[in-house]
Amino acid sequence: MTTFPTSLGTSTSDEIRLLGQDLTADLMGKVGFGELAFWLVALRRPTPSETRVFEAVLVALADHGFTPTAIAARLTYLSAPDSLQGALAAGLLGGGSRFLGVTEDCGMFLHEALEGRELPTDDAGWDEFALDVVRGVQGRYIPGLGHPVHKVQDPRTPVLIGIAREEGLQGPHLKLFQAIGRVHEQLLGRKLPLNGAGVCGAALADLGLPVELLRGFALLARAAGLLGQIAEERRRPIGMDAYLTVDRNAVYVDPET
């Protein structure tokens, strides 16, 4: 008989099982959605401390105002109000290297820098390590450095680091990222803030989640924010104004000039 093994969900005519648990008896009303999302990927139930850090990340990434992802969702809903899934998908498809994708990019960058290296034991050691990492970048973009709005400090950064510290989960990825924040000005010649998406990536990597999937958690968080954006577009629409503002101010230019 052909079988398809899974450690996730199965069902029979009278039962649904998920992660080896009875969905209705063991999970519903007893496990939070954030905790479940972690469990589905890691295939282990997170500790209360891990759940607190993980859910803080989800909250931090849920919405950031009229970002391109939110605008894309609103304009798609304007164009196709019969397709809620299309509007959500349009917003999620914009999660890349400039918005949302930084979470994965930063986590992977830090993970690769740490791989096979002996970990420092104090801040001075981490700073030297970070200088070495920044030197190795050789002018390339460092994921998680800088923000288009928060030029001095991303308000999410110290809060998330503080939560991780309180829960004893400030691991090597966060320590290296903080050290990069302290030393990069020496080599780059300018001071840039550690952005919230980057700190989220470092925090998720310290939780032991696969760095290749970190963008998925950012998208999971932003899905909630996009649903809120679409709900607000229904209540207080701005999509038509945004479209008309661009359209009515479009000016033809000769491509040869």
Tab-separated table of C-alpha atoms in Angstrom:
chain	number	residue	atom	x	y	z
A	1	MET	CA	0.000	0.000	0.000
A	2	THR	CA	1.278	3.485	-0.900
A	3	THR	CA	1.843	5.734	2.109
A	4	PHE	CA	2.811	9.385	2.473
A	5	PRO	CA	4.543	10.003	5.815
A	6	THR	CA	3.863	13.248	7.683
A	7	SER	CA	4.533	14.564	11.158
A	8	LEU	CA	1.893	17.275	10.769
A	9	GLY	CA	-1.821	16.731	10.249
A	10	THR	CA	-3.931	13.655	9.545
A	11	SER	CA	-7.638	12.974	9.816
A	12	THR	CA	-10.145	10.170	9.909
A	13	SER	CA	-13.921	10.256	9.732
A	14	ASP	CA	-14.187	11.174	13.416
A	15	GLU	CA	-10.810	12.616	14.439
A	16	ILE	CA	-8.249	15.242	13.410
A	17	ARG	CA	-4.706	14.884	14.655
A	18	LEU	CA	-1.980	17.512	14.439
A	19	LEU	CA	1.614	17.132	15.545
A	20	GLY	CA	0.722	13.845	17.169
A	21	GLN	CA	-1.986	15.514	19.263
A	22	ASP	CA	-5.749	15.288	19.176
A	23	LEU	CA	-6.642	18.665	17.663
A	24	THR	CA	-9.874	19.156	19.578
A	25	ALA	CA	-8.890	17.589	22.896
A	26	ASP	CA	-5.240	18.656	23.177
A	27	LEU	CA	-4.762	21.829	21.149
A	28	MET	CA	-7.909	23.912	20.625
A	29	GLY	CA	-8.275	26.418	23.455
A	30	LYS	CA	-5.007	25.238	24.991
A	31	VAL	CA	-2.330	26.294	22.498
A	32	GLY	CA	-1.936	29.827	21.146
A	33	PHE	CA	-1.581	30.407	17.422
A	34	GLY	CA	1.977	31.712	17.729
A	35	GLU	CA	2.978	28.698	19.810
A	36	LEU	CA	1.401	26.408	17.222
A	37	ALA	CA	3.181	28.136	14.323
A	38	PHE	CA	6.533	27.585	16.060
A	39	TRP	CA	5.640	23.955	16.809
A	40	LEU	CA	4.605	23.245	13.205
A	41	VAL	CA	8.027	24.271	11.902
A	42	ALA	CA	10.342	23.166	14.704
A	43	LEU	CA	8.344	19.980	15.433
A	44	ARG	CA	8.763	20.655	19.134
A	45	ARG	CA	6.599	22.638	21.489
A	46	PRO	CA	8.310	25.905	22.445
A	47	THR	CA	8.929	26.788	26.061
A	48	PRO	CA	6.989	29.729	27.523
A	49	SER	CA	10.133	31.863	27.173
A	50	GLU	CA	10.558	30.903	23.523
A	51	THR	CA	6.882	31.587	22.888
A	52	ARG	CA	7.183	35.077	24.378
A	53	VAL	CA	10.151	35.979	22.166
A	54	PHE	CA	8.593	34.385	19.095
A	55	GLU	CA	5.276	36.175	19.515
A	56	ALA	CA	7.078	39.469	20.168
A	57	VAL	CA	8.690	39.015	16.749
A	58	LEU	CA	5.300	38.382	15.124
A	59	VAL	CA	3.864	41.521	16.725
A	60	ALA	CA	6.899	43.574	15.665
A	61	LEU	CA	6.477	42.557	12.019
A	62	ALA	CA	2.685	42.641	11.670
A	63	ASP	CA	2.337	46.175	10.299
A	64	HIS	CA	4.490	49.202	9.540
A	65	GLY	CA	1.999	51.623	8.010
A	66	PHE	CA	1.681	52.351	4.305
A	67	THR	CA	4.591	50.222	3.182
A	68	PRO	CA	4.693	48.883	-0.386
A	69	THR	CA	3.208	45.603	0.853
A	70	ALA	CA	0.208	47.400	2.372
A	71	ILE	CA	-0.262	49.649	-0.662
A	72	ALA	CA	-0.112	46.642	-2.995
A	73	ALA	CA	-2.793	44.872	-0.963
A	74	ARG	CA	-5.052	47.930	-0.882
A	75	LEU	CA	-4.705	48.675	-4.605
A	76	THR	CA	-5.295	45.042	-5.519
A	77	TYR	CA	-8.422	45.063	-3.372
A	78	LEU	CA	-9.501	48.269	-5.148
A	79	SER	CA	-9.039	46.547	-8.494
A	80	ALA	CA	-10.562	43.216	-7.491
A	81	PRO	CA	-12.755	43.546	-4.387
A	82	ASP	CA	-14.158	40.110	-5.145
A	83	SER	CA	-10.717	38.577	-4.501
A	84	LEU	CA	-9.652	38.983	-0.882
A	85	GLN	CA	-7.070	36.245	-1.355
A	86	GLY	CA	-5.600	38.141	-4.294
A	87	ALA	CA	-5.169	41.298	-2.226
A	88	LEU	CA	-3.512	39.360	0.596
A	89	ALA	CA	-1.275	37.526	-1.864
A	90	ALA	CA	-0.279	40.780	-3.577
A	91	GLY	CA	0.921	42.194	-0.286
A	92	LEU	CA	2.782	39.032	0.677
A	93	LEU	CA	4.505	38.803	-2.699
A	94	GLY	CA	6.203	42.112	-1.948
A	95	GLY	CA	8.143	40.621	0.972
A	96	GLY	CA	11.695	40.829	-0.321
A	97	SER	CA	15.160	42.182	0.375
A	98	ARG	CA	13.923	45.693	1.260
A	99	PHE	CA	10.747	44.884	3.191
A	100	LEU	CA	10.125	41.808	5.384
A	101	GLY	CA	12.717	39.635	3.633
A	102	VAL	CA	15.404	41.363	5.681
A	103	THR	CA	14.357	39.112	8.572
A	104	GLU	CA	15.592	36.036	6.723
A	105	ASP	CA	18.511	37.799	5.048
A	106	CYS	CA	19.876	39.033	8.373
A	107	GLY	CA	19.368	35.725	10.150
A	108	MET	CA	21.176	33.881	7.344
A	109	PHE	CA	23.975	36.456	7.200
A	110	LEU	CA	24.631	36.107	10.926
A	111	HIS	CA	24.298	32.328	10.823
A	112	GLU	CA	26.900	32.040	8.061
A	113	ALA	CA	29.249	34.390	9.911
A	114	LEU	CA	28.969	32.296	13.079
A	115	GLU	CA	29.311	28.915	11.422
A	116	GLY	CA	32.440	27.109	12.559
A	117	ARG	CA	33.676	30.054	14.621
A	118	GLU	CA	34.654	30.000	18.284
A	119	LEU	CA	32.267	32.266	20.160
A	120	PRO	CA	33.641	35.234	22.134
A	121	THR	CA	33.098	35.368	25.869
A	122	ASP	CA	32.741	39.140	26.391
A	123	ASP	CA	31.653	42.312	24.586
A	124	ALA	CA	35.203	43.172	23.556
A	125	GLY	CA	35.520	39.789	21.880
A	126	TRP	CA	32.177	40.198	20.117
A	127	ASP	CA	33.226	43.656	18.898
A	128	GLU	CA	36.427	42.258	17.412
A	129	PHE	CA	34.451	39.436	15.817
A	130	ALA	CA	31.977	41.954	14.393
A	131	LEU	CA	34.762	44.116	12.956
A	132	ASP	CA	36.086	41.034	11.191
A	133	VAL	CA	32.636	40.294	9.789
A	134	VAL	CA	32.090	43.857	8.558
A	135	ARG	CA	35.547	43.916	6.951
A	136	GLY	CA	34.636	40.752	5.081
A	137	VAL	CA	31.568	42.379	3.571
A	138	GLN	CA	33.826	44.657	1.473
A	139	GLY	CA	31.332	47.380	0.755
A	140	ARG	CA	28.345	45.093	0.222
A	141	TYR	CA	25.022	45.674	1.941
A	142	ILE	CA	24.773	44.324	5.494
A	143	PRO	CA	21.233	42.990	6.054
A	144	GLY	CA	19.515	44.614	9.004
A	145	LEU	CA	21.525	47.853	9.008
A	146	GLY	CA	19.582	51.044	8.303
A	147	HIS	CA	15.912	51.895	7.944
A	148	PRO	CA	14.040	54.215	5.542
A	149	VAL	CA	12.042	55.822	8.379
A	150	HIS	CA	13.915	55.236	11.643
A	151	LYS	CA	17.218	56.981	10.963
A	152	VAL	CA	18.576	57.001	14.511
A	153	GLN	CA	16.959	54.028	16.249
A	154	ASP	CA	14.252	51.562	15.308
A	155	PRO	CA	12.010	51.540	18.410
A	156	ARG	CA	11.463	47.791	18.093
A	157	THR	CA	15.147	46.957	18.418
A	158	PRO	CA	15.876	47.627	22.120
A	159	VAL	CA	12.530	46.185	23.187
A	160	LEU	CA	13.011	42.873	21.398
A	161	ILE	CA	16.599	42.572	22.604
A	162	GLY	CA	15.375	43.301	26.128
A	163	ILE	CA	12.695	40.598	25.945
A	164	ALA	CA	15.235	38.053	24.682
A	165	ARG	CA	17.593	39.009	27.509
A	166	GLU	CA	14.838	38.732	30.124
A	167	GLU	CA	13.989	35.240	28.891
A	168	GLY	CA	17.621	34.077	28.763
A	169	LEU	CA	17.457	33.750	24.984
A	170	GLN	CA	19.961	36.376	23.883
A	171	GLY	CA	22.085	33.984	21.860
A	172	PRO	CA	25.040	34.351	19.483
A	173	HIS	CA	23.049	35.784	16.574
A	174	LEU	CA	21.706	38.657	18.664
A	175	LYS	CA	25.076	39.218	20.320
A	176	LEU	CA	26.863	39.404	16.972
A	177	PHE	CA	24.210	41.688	15.511
A	178	GLN	CA	24.448	44.044	18.492
A	179	ALA	CA	28.219	44.081	18.124
A	180	ILE	CA	27.868	44.952	14.431
A	181	GLY	CA	25.670	47.838	15.547
A	182	ARG	CA	28.420	49.046	17.875
A	183	VAL	CA	31.395	48.804	15.509
A	184	HIS	CA	30.252	49.225	11.902
A	185	GLU	CA	30.723	53.004	11.944
A	186	GLN	CA	34.482	52.491	12.321
A	187	LEU	CA	34.622	50.838	8.898
A	188	LEU	CA	31.609	52.224	7.038
A	189	GLY	CA	32.142	55.838	8.074
A	190	ARG	CA	28.535	56.406	9.127
A	191	LYS	CA	26.229	55.266	11.891
A	192	LEU	CA	23.187	53.197	10.895
A	193	PRO	CA	20.517	51.785	13.223
A	194	LEU	CA	19.866	48.080	13.635
A	195	ASN	CA	16.426	47.744	12.098
A	196	GLY	CA	13.580	45.787	13.638
A	197	ALA	CA	13.353	43.234	10.851
A	198	GLY	CA	17.034	42.386	11.263
A	199	VAL	CA	16.748	42.017	15.037
A	200	CYS	CA	13.723	39.779	14.465
A	201	GLY	CA	15.834	37.573	12.199
A	202	ALA	CA	18.592	37.351	14.797
A	203	ALA	CA	16.082	36.515	17.540
A	204	LEU	CA	14.407	33.801	15.455
A	205	ALA	CA	17.778	32.272	14.591
A	206	ASP	CA	18.670	32.208	18.298
A	207	LEU	CA	15.460	30.222	18.875
A	208	GLY	CA	16.932	27.511	16.648
A	209	LEU	CA	14.448	27.968	13.813
A	210	PRO	CA	15.736	27.155	10.305
A	211	VAL	CA	17.285	30.299	8.835
A	212	GLU	CA	16.064	29.267	5.366
A	213	LEU	CA	12.457	29.662	6.595
A	214	LEU	CA	12.698	32.925	8.546
A	215	ARG	CA	11.040	34.939	5.782
A	216	GLY	CA	8.013	32.701	6.226
A	217	PHE	CA	7.566	33.913	9.803
A	218	ALA	CA	7.783	37.531	8.641
A	219	LEU	CA	5.104	36.797	6.050
A	220	LEU	CA	2.982	35.019	8.663
A	221	ALA	CA	3.078	38.151	10.812
A	222	ARG	CA	2.441	40.504	7.916
A	223	ALA	CA	-0.575	38.454	6.765
A	224	ALA	CA	-2.377	39.648	9.911
A	225	GLY	CA	-1.342	43.225	9.229
A	226	LEU	CA	-2.459	43.033	5.612
A	227	LEU	CA	-5.844	41.700	6.631
A	228	GLY	CA	-6.125	44.728	8.897
A	229	GLN	CA	-5.122	47.008	6.013
A	230	ILE	CA	-7.795	45.496	3.767
A	231	ALA	CA	-10.408	45.789	6.532
A	232	GLU	CA	-9.516	49.464	6.892
A	233	GLU	CA	-9.625	49.910	3.118
A	234	ARG	CA	-13.234	48.734	3.292
A	235	ARG	CA	-14.062	51.136	6.133
A	236	ARG	CA	-11.976	54.132	5.067
A	237	PRO	CA	-10.716	53.660	1.522
A	238	ILE	CA	-7.605	55.425	0.230
A	239	GLY	CA	-6.842	53.141	-2.716
A	240	MET	CA	-8.747	55.190	-5.283
A	241	ASP	CA	-7.096	58.417	-4.094
A	242	ALA	CA	-3.655	56.817	-4.288
A	243	TYR	CA	-4.343	55.530	-7.804
A	244	LEU	CA	-5.762	58.837	-9.058
A	245	THR	CA	-2.952	60.882	-7.501
A	246	VAL	CA	-0.378	58.927	-9.476
A	247	ASP	CA	-2.450	58.619	-12.631
A	248	ARG	CA	-3.491	62.285	-12.840
A	249	ASN	CA	0.068	63.453	-12.255
A	250	ALA	CA	1.719	61.197	-14.784
A	251	VAL	CA	3.801	63.275	-17.221
A	252	TYR	CA	5.112	62.015	-20.526
A	253	VAL	CA	8.849	62.381	-21.082
A	254	ASP	CA	10.730	61.784	-24.291
A	255	PRO	CA	12.791	58.613	-23.739
A	256	GLU	CA	15.641	60.160	-25.728
A	257	THR	CA	16.064	63.110	-23.341
